[in-house]
Amino acid sequence: MASDHPSENGADEREEDGDEEEEEEEEPRLKYQRFGGNVPSLLSTDAASSIAIAERMVALGTHDGTVHILDFQGNQVKEFAAHTATVNDLCFDVEGEYIGSCSDDGSVVINGLFSEERLRFEYHRPMKTITLDPDYSRKSSRRFVAGGLAGQLFLNTKNWLGYNKQVLHDGEGSIHAAKWRTSLIAWANDAGVKVYDMANNQCITFIERARGSPRPELLLPHLVWQDDTILVIGWGTSVMVAAIRTNLPHRTNGVQKNMSVSNTKYVDIVASFQTNYHISGIAPYGDALVILAYILEEENGEKDFNSTIPSCPGTAQRPEVRIVTWKNEELATDALPVHGYEHYKAKDYVLVHAPFTGSSYAGGQWAAGDEPLYYIVSPKDVVVARPRDAEDHVSWLLQHGWHEKALAAVEAGQGQTGLLDEVGSRYLDHLIVERKYAEAASLCPKLLRGSASAWERWVFHFAHLRQLPVLVPYMPTENPRLRDTVYEVALVALATHPSFHQLLLSTVKSWPATLYSTSTVISAIKPQLNTSSMTDSLKEALAELYIMGTQYEKAFSLYADLMKPEIFDFVEKHSLHDAIQDKVVQLMMLDSKRAVSLLVQYRDMVSPSEVVGQLLHARQKCDNRFFLHLYLHSLFDIDSKVGKEFHDLQVELYADYEPRMLLPFLHSSHHYKLEKAYEICVKKDLLREQAFILARMGNAKRALAVYINKLEDIAEAVDFVSTQHDDDLWEELIKQCLQKPEMVGILLEHTVGNLDPLYIVSMVPGGFEIPRLRDRLVKIITDYRTETSLRHGCNVILKADCVNLLIKYYKEARHAIYLGSMEEETRGKRVNVASAPIIERATNTRVMVVKSRTRGNGRCCLCFDPFSIQNVNVVVFFCCHAYHVPCLQDGSDSVGIVSQSDDDNDDDGGSRMRCVLCTTASG
């Protein structure tokens, strides 16, 4: 169906300018479809003349007098051969159980659709209109109104005697149209339109036909009840909207009314306008109107409003369906290419609409299932029009290339969910054609959603276009999860060009390793390792792939080349200490402190010779000697013998980078060449190190000369001489110091405890001036006295300690040692120590108990029997006397040596055993 753009006054105007710009096409409000089913075959041998719509069916009247009952697909359900001439009008009751028809044969026929009931009324003049009581099937009165060329409007009512025919109105010409709604009947005759109230049995208004309009028999009036109180009138080129009101007793808009009844209804004209076309039908459209317009021909630039037929046969224009507001503002215009339109007149068309309340109409849209249907009838064609729904809106946007608007409409919930797939596919196709690959890729998650097949299809399509890298960031990894091959194709595509390597790295890190085969991707990347297309990002991506495949050593090698800071943690995590031996330089360049610690810790795996060799021959631009110094220094701190073959090199490194540490190293190490070390120290002017090396080489005098002449440090010289234990060196020290008076004074200060100051003074020649000699002599004397006092105090303390230790030794020597017998040893610990008083005393006096199987050849000092003869316990004293326990017990009692004298009491007050012989001798 074609669609034109109307101007504000409803006329089709096309302005031609030299700079004409194409206006944006306006979307149609209606969509059209030819009535199918049996209708085309019926109209191939007949012509349609009238139509009526019920909630469940359609009635179509033809010129041969037949009434066809059709379903909404156009299939014929019933057929009534009701008349012998053209069927001029049809009408259903509200329930859709009866259909009334009238014809030029002068008859009115009412057929029951669900019964065999059929009524026929003869009026003997052509009947042009019929309308049934809306409650025809529910009331026994079975009322209907009919009229025609006789000029009388008949009200037929059934009573107990039959049908009563009452003339509601006559005398104003033919009755052309009639419509019944609730209790109101509206009809049109040659004079105008009248409205009759059946409730009050009175005519409530008369609306005069517009002046200058064509004769009604040439251009029929059209009446439509929009609801119970709104009547729409279309006649010729005039449109009026009348509102039925009550209880307002004043006169409005020139409408005549009866003032005698207080609740009398009256009519208010709420809208009225003229058109520049003939009205072939009219119907409500929400808060607007649908008009079937018959376009007038123009003569000398003006339209002839009095013409109702084409000036030349076969030149009529296509009828148009126009949607206008009550103020005649055109909202949409569609030209209908009906069959044979070139030969039709305005009255050959009919427009009716299916019953609808319009209550669901809001914002220019109807709720689903509540859309009104419009039937446009021509003699050979029936076209069904309906408001365009959301899916139609989306399809129209797609047809005009407005894919983004179509997508927005679908996302807003307009149309079925499945429509998103079609919109998405067409939108993506459009963007691909426009080469807007990045935009297309960004929309894929929204458009493809959870369809794995759709995702895979578009991935391969982007790959075919060599634009897959722009799609990779949007590819799903779950919900849906695609085939392994799809992910592998994507990653390989990223690896082919250096500009996508960073994206490859981020993708490898973000995608789970379970999505694809890492070996496949690795095989695609490895050929690029030694080419110009290799980048750091590609290396890192390859390392990540190696990690996913648990090939940690290969990953470590790449991380080392990339100088990744986390490489040290990586080594510890995966125990790759064997792998670091080839990457010493890289590790040192990355973090020398952690690298040194790692290399020293695992020196058994990575030998010092390997580390030193790699650092000495490093190709990278770095301070390899400094790294070597750090490594050897840490290695020496841990183990001075490991790496001893590099101590000569280490001397040089200390001299270059850390001279303060060289002297301690020279002291600690014995694995460097003295001559070479001395040359290095001379070259670097390291004096103390020179002196130390000279001393180690045996040239103490030259070393002393360095201290005195170059360092001018007498204190160090004195310390040096004192460590050499060489009297000649002292003489040399004094000799060289005598060359400078200040040095003699300093020498005097530092020789206390090492050399007699008087000897130094005696060697000073007469008249030799020594600065601050008096103060220094006072200090020497004071220091000497202090030293003497300290020595005396130390001697006193030493003597006291010796006496105390001797006393302690004497007391310990008087203690006895108890030796158990062989029998006691066999009994173990079952022997009751308390049974032997002597043993108890020995225990109380802290006697050391020694158990031994060996008795030797000793004898008891009282009975003189060898200890091996008697199997009894033995006590041995530190004076080397030994006794049998019974002998000692008897001998002690007879001599009386066990006493509690003050001299014999120990510090803890306990009694002690005494040797009989020693005690007797002392007594």
Short mmCIF file of C-alpha atoms in Angstrom, two decimals, residues 585-828:
data_model
loop_
_atom_site.label_atom_id
_atom_site.label_comp_id
_atom_site.label_asym_id
_atom_site.label_seq_id
_atom_site.Cartn_x
_atom_site.Cartn_y
_atom_site.Cartn_z
CA VAL A 585 71.71 -11.86 34.06
CA GLN A 586 67.98 -11.28 33.58
CA LEU A 587 67.28 -11.99 37.22
CA MET A 588 70.01 -9.63 38.35
CA MET A 589 68.77 -6.87 36.07
CA LEU A 590 65.23 -7.34 37.35
CA ASP A 591 65.94 -7.30 41.08
CA SER A 592 69.57 -7.75 42.07
CA LYS A 593 68.83 -8.10 45.77
CA ARG A 594 66.32 -10.94 45.37
CA ALA A 595 68.38 -12.51 42.61
CA VAL A 596 71.53 -12.61 44.77
CA SER A 597 69.60 -14.10 47.66
CA LEU A 598 68.11 -16.74 45.37
CA LEU A 599 71.43 -17.62 43.72
CA VAL A 600 73.30 -17.84 47.01
CA GLN A 601 70.59 -19.93 48.62
CA TYR A 602 70.60 -22.44 45.79
CA ARG A 603 74.34 -22.37 45.08
CA ASP A 604 74.36 -26.16 44.99
CA MET A 605 72.06 -26.09 41.96
CA VAL A 606 73.54 -23.01 40.32
CA SER A 607 77.30 -23.07 40.91
CA PRO A 608 79.22 -19.85 41.48
CA SER A 609 81.27 -20.53 38.35
CA GLU A 610 78.07 -20.54 36.25
CA VAL A 611 76.85 -17.32 37.81
CA VAL A 612 80.23 -15.57 37.42
CA GLY A 613 80.57 -16.80 33.85
CA GLN A 614 77.16 -15.47 32.80
CA LEU A 615 77.72 -12.12 34.48
CA LEU A 616 81.17 -11.66 32.98
CA HIS A 617 79.94 -12.43 29.48
CA ALA A 618 76.56 -10.68 29.70
CA ARG A 619 75.37 -9.27 26.38
CA GLN A 620 72.67 -7.10 27.84
CA LYS A 621 73.47 -3.53 28.64
CA CYS A 622 73.86 -3.61 32.39
CA ASP A 623 76.47 -3.06 35.12
CA ASN A 624 77.42 -6.71 35.19
CA ARG A 625 80.52 -6.11 37.35
CA PHE A 626 78.40 -4.49 40.03
CA PHE A 627 76.03 -7.48 39.95
CA LEU A 628 79.06 -9.73 40.20
CA HIS A 629 80.27 -7.78 43.24
CA LEU A 630 76.90 -8.13 44.97
CA TYR A 631 76.79 -11.85 44.31
CA LEU A 632 80.36 -12.61 45.40
CA HIS A 633 80.04 -10.42 48.49
CA SER A 634 76.87 -12.25 49.63
CA LEU A 635 78.43 -15.58 48.78
CA PHE A 636 81.52 -14.74 50.87
CA ASP A 637 79.37 -13.70 53.82
CA ILE A 638 77.58 -17.05 53.76
CA ASP A 639 80.58 -19.29 53.09
CA SER A 640 84.09 -17.86 52.67
CA LYS A 641 85.41 -21.05 51.07
CA VAL A 642 82.79 -21.30 48.31
CA GLY A 643 83.94 -19.27 45.35
CA LYS A 644 87.48 -18.90 46.63
CA GLU A 645 88.80 -19.08 43.08
CA PHE A 646 87.17 -15.70 42.49
CA HIS A 647 88.76 -13.90 45.45
CA ASP A 648 91.31 -12.18 43.20
CA LEU A 649 88.39 -10.81 41.18
CA GLN A 650 86.57 -9.98 44.35
CA VAL A 651 89.49 -7.80 45.55
CA GLU A 652 89.16 -5.78 42.38
CA LEU A 653 85.38 -5.53 42.72
CA TYR A 654 85.63 -4.36 46.34
CA ALA A 655 88.15 -1.74 45.29
CA ASP A 656 85.78 -0.51 42.58
CA TYR A 657 82.41 -0.58 44.32
CA GLU A 658 82.85 -0.86 48.08
CA PRO A 659 86.41 0.00 49.24
CA ARG A 660 85.40 0.08 52.92
CA MET A 661 84.69 -3.65 52.76
CA LEU A 662 88.01 -4.55 51.16
CA LEU A 663 90.12 -4.52 54.33
CA PRO A 664 87.80 -6.93 56.22
CA PHE A 665 87.84 -9.16 53.15
CA LEU A 666 91.66 -9.08 53.05
CA HIS A 667 91.73 -10.06 56.70
CA SER A 668 89.28 -12.94 56.23
CA SER A 669 90.44 -14.45 52.98
CA HIS A 670 93.63 -16.32 52.25
CA HIS A 671 92.84 -17.19 48.63
CA TYR A 672 93.92 -14.10 46.75
CA LYS A 673 97.28 -13.23 45.26
CA LEU A 674 99.05 -10.69 47.43
CA GLU A 675 101.01 -9.08 44.59
CA LYS A 676 97.90 -8.56 42.46
CA ALA A 677 95.90 -7.32 45.41
CA TYR A 678 98.71 -4.90 46.28
CA GLU A 679 98.77 -3.53 42.73
CA ILE A 680 95.02 -2.93 42.86
CA CYS A 681 95.30 -1.13 46.20
CA VAL A 682 98.13 1.04 44.91
CA LYS A 683 96.11 1.83 41.81
CA LYS A 684 93.08 2.79 43.87
CA ASP A 685 95.25 4.53 46.53
CA LEU A 686 93.92 2.34 49.34
CA LEU A 687 96.57 2.94 52.03
CA ARG A 688 95.42 0.81 54.94
CA GLU A 689 94.85 -2.09 52.53
CA GLN A 690 98.39 -1.54 51.17
CA ALA A 691 99.83 -1.63 54.67
CA PHE A 692 97.93 -4.82 55.51
CA ILE A 693 99.08 -6.58 52.35
CA LEU A 694 102.70 -5.46 52.87
CA ALA A 695 102.59 -6.86 56.38
CA ARG A 696 101.15 -10.15 55.12
CA MET A 697 103.89 -10.24 52.48
CA GLY A 698 106.47 -9.95 55.35
CA ASN A 699 107.52 -6.38 54.60
CA ALA A 700 106.55 -4.94 57.96
CA LYS A 701 108.82 -1.91 57.72
CA ARG A 702 107.22 -0.75 54.45
CA ALA A 703 103.83 -1.33 56.01
CA LEU A 704 104.87 0.75 59.00
CA ALA A 705 106.08 3.46 56.68
CA VAL A 706 102.64 3.58 55.06
CA TYR A 707 101.00 4.09 58.45
CA ILE A 708 103.44 6.78 59.47
CA ASN A 709 104.25 8.66 56.29
CA LYS A 710 101.07 8.32 54.23
CA LEU A 711 98.35 7.78 56.74
CA GLU A 712 100.10 9.74 59.48
CA ASP A 713 98.20 7.68 61.99
CA ILE A 714 100.50 6.84 64.92
CA ALA A 715 97.69 5.04 66.77
CA GLU A 716 97.28 2.54 63.95
CA ALA A 717 101.06 2.30 63.63
CA VAL A 718 101.37 1.44 67.32
CA ASP A 719 98.57 -1.13 67.03
CA PHE A 720 100.29 -2.60 64.00
CA VAL A 721 103.70 -2.83 65.72
CA SER A 722 102.18 -4.31 68.85
CA THR A 723 100.65 -7.14 66.81
CA GLN A 724 103.96 -7.95 65.13
CA HIS A 725 105.90 -8.75 68.38
CA ASP A 726 109.11 -7.49 66.86
CA ASP A 727 111.44 -5.27 68.96
CA ASP A 728 113.25 -4.08 65.85
CA LEU A 729 109.95 -2.82 64.53
CA TRP A 730 109.53 -0.77 67.68
CA GLU A 731 112.96 0.70 67.08
CA GLU A 732 111.95 1.51 63.52
CA LEU A 733 108.72 3.10 64.74
CA ILE A 734 110.61 5.32 67.21
CA LYS A 735 113.23 6.14 64.61
CA GLN A 736 110.72 7.30 62.05
CA CYS A 737 108.67 9.21 64.62
CA LEU A 738 111.78 11.18 65.72
CA GLN A 739 111.71 12.84 62.34
CA LYS A 740 108.59 14.74 63.34
CA PRO A 741 108.18 16.26 66.81
CA GLU A 742 104.37 15.95 66.76
CA MET A 743 104.62 12.24 66.10
CA VAL A 744 106.87 11.76 69.12
CA GLY A 745 104.20 13.29 71.32
CA ILE A 746 101.48 11.11 69.82
CA LEU A 747 103.75 8.08 70.20
CA LEU A 748 104.20 8.84 73.89
CA GLU A 749 100.38 8.88 74.31
CA HIS A 750 99.83 5.49 72.68
CA THR A 751 102.69 3.41 74.00
CA VAL A 752 101.37 3.02 77.53
CA GLY A 753 101.15 -0.72 78.15
CA ASN A 754 103.24 -1.53 75.12
CA LEU A 755 106.56 0.29 75.59
CA ASP A 756 108.29 2.05 78.43
CA PRO A 757 107.81 5.82 77.85
CA LEU A 758 111.17 6.49 79.56
CA TYR A 759 112.87 4.50 76.87
CA ILE A 760 111.31 6.72 74.24
CA VAL A 761 112.27 9.86 76.10
CA SER A 762 115.81 8.63 76.51
CA MET A 763 116.12 8.26 72.75
CA VAL A 764 114.98 11.80 72.04
CA PRO A 765 118.06 13.97 71.31
CA GLY A 766 118.71 17.00 73.44
CA GLY A 767 117.03 20.17 72.38
CA PHE A 768 114.36 18.26 70.50
CA GLU A 769 111.12 20.20 70.99
CA ILE A 770 108.06 18.06 71.53
CA PRO A 771 104.70 19.93 71.43
CA ARG A 772 102.61 19.66 74.63
CA LEU A 773 105.25 17.43 76.20
CA ARG A 774 104.32 18.38 79.80
CA ASP A 775 100.65 17.52 79.33
CA ARG A 776 101.51 14.30 77.64
CA LEU A 777 103.94 13.26 80.39
CA VAL A 778 101.27 14.01 83.00
CA LYS A 779 98.85 11.83 81.07
CA ILE A 780 101.44 9.04 80.76
CA ILE A 781 102.09 9.09 84.51
CA THR A 782 98.39 9.17 85.29
CA ASP A 783 97.72 6.30 82.95
CA TYR A 784 100.63 4.36 84.47
CA ARG A 785 99.29 4.84 88.00
CA THR A 786 95.85 3.79 86.90
CA GLU A 787 97.28 0.71 85.27
CA THR A 788 99.28 -0.16 88.40
CA SER A 789 96.21 0.24 90.61
CA LEU A 790 94.18 -1.96 88.30
CA ARG A 791 96.85 -4.64 88.38
CA HIS A 792 97.01 -4.61 92.18
CA GLY A 793 93.21 -4.89 92.48
CA CYS A 794 93.18 -7.75 90.02
CA ASN A 795 95.84 -9.60 92.01
CA VAL A 796 93.83 -9.24 95.24
CA ILE A 797 90.73 -10.60 93.57
CA LEU A 798 92.72 -13.43 92.04
CA LYS A 799 94.13 -14.50 95.41
CA ALA A 800 90.73 -14.45 97.09
CA ASP A 801 89.29 -16.58 94.33
CA CYS A 802 92.13 -19.07 94.68
CA VAL A 803 91.57 -19.45 98.45
CA ASN A 804 87.82 -19.96 98.01
CA LEU A 805 88.34 -22.54 95.31
CA LEU A 806 90.85 -24.44 97.46
CA ILE A 807 88.42 -24.53 100.38
CA LYS A 808 85.70 -25.76 98.10
CA TYR A 809 88.04 -28.41 96.74
CA TYR A 810 89.02 -29.54 100.25
CA LYS A 811 85.41 -29.98 101.27
CA GLU A 812 84.58 -31.92 98.15
CA ALA A 813 87.66 -34.12 98.61
CA ARG A 814 86.35 -35.26 102.04
CA HIS A 815 83.22 -36.71 100.53
CA ALA A 816 82.91 -40.46 100.07
CA ILE A 817 81.84 -42.45 97.02
CA TYR A 818 79.51 -45.34 97.61
CA LEU A 819 79.97 -48.49 95.43
CA GLY A 820 77.12 -51.02 95.32
CA SER A 821 77.77 -54.77 95.63
CA MET A 822 77.11 -57.37 92.90
CA GLU A 823 74.17 -58.77 94.85
CA GLU A 824 72.66 -55.34 95.19
CA GLU A 825 73.00 -54.82 91.50
CA THR A 826 71.02 -58.00 90.82
CA ARG A 827 68.28 -56.91 93.16
CA GLY A 828 68.08 -53.56 91.40
#
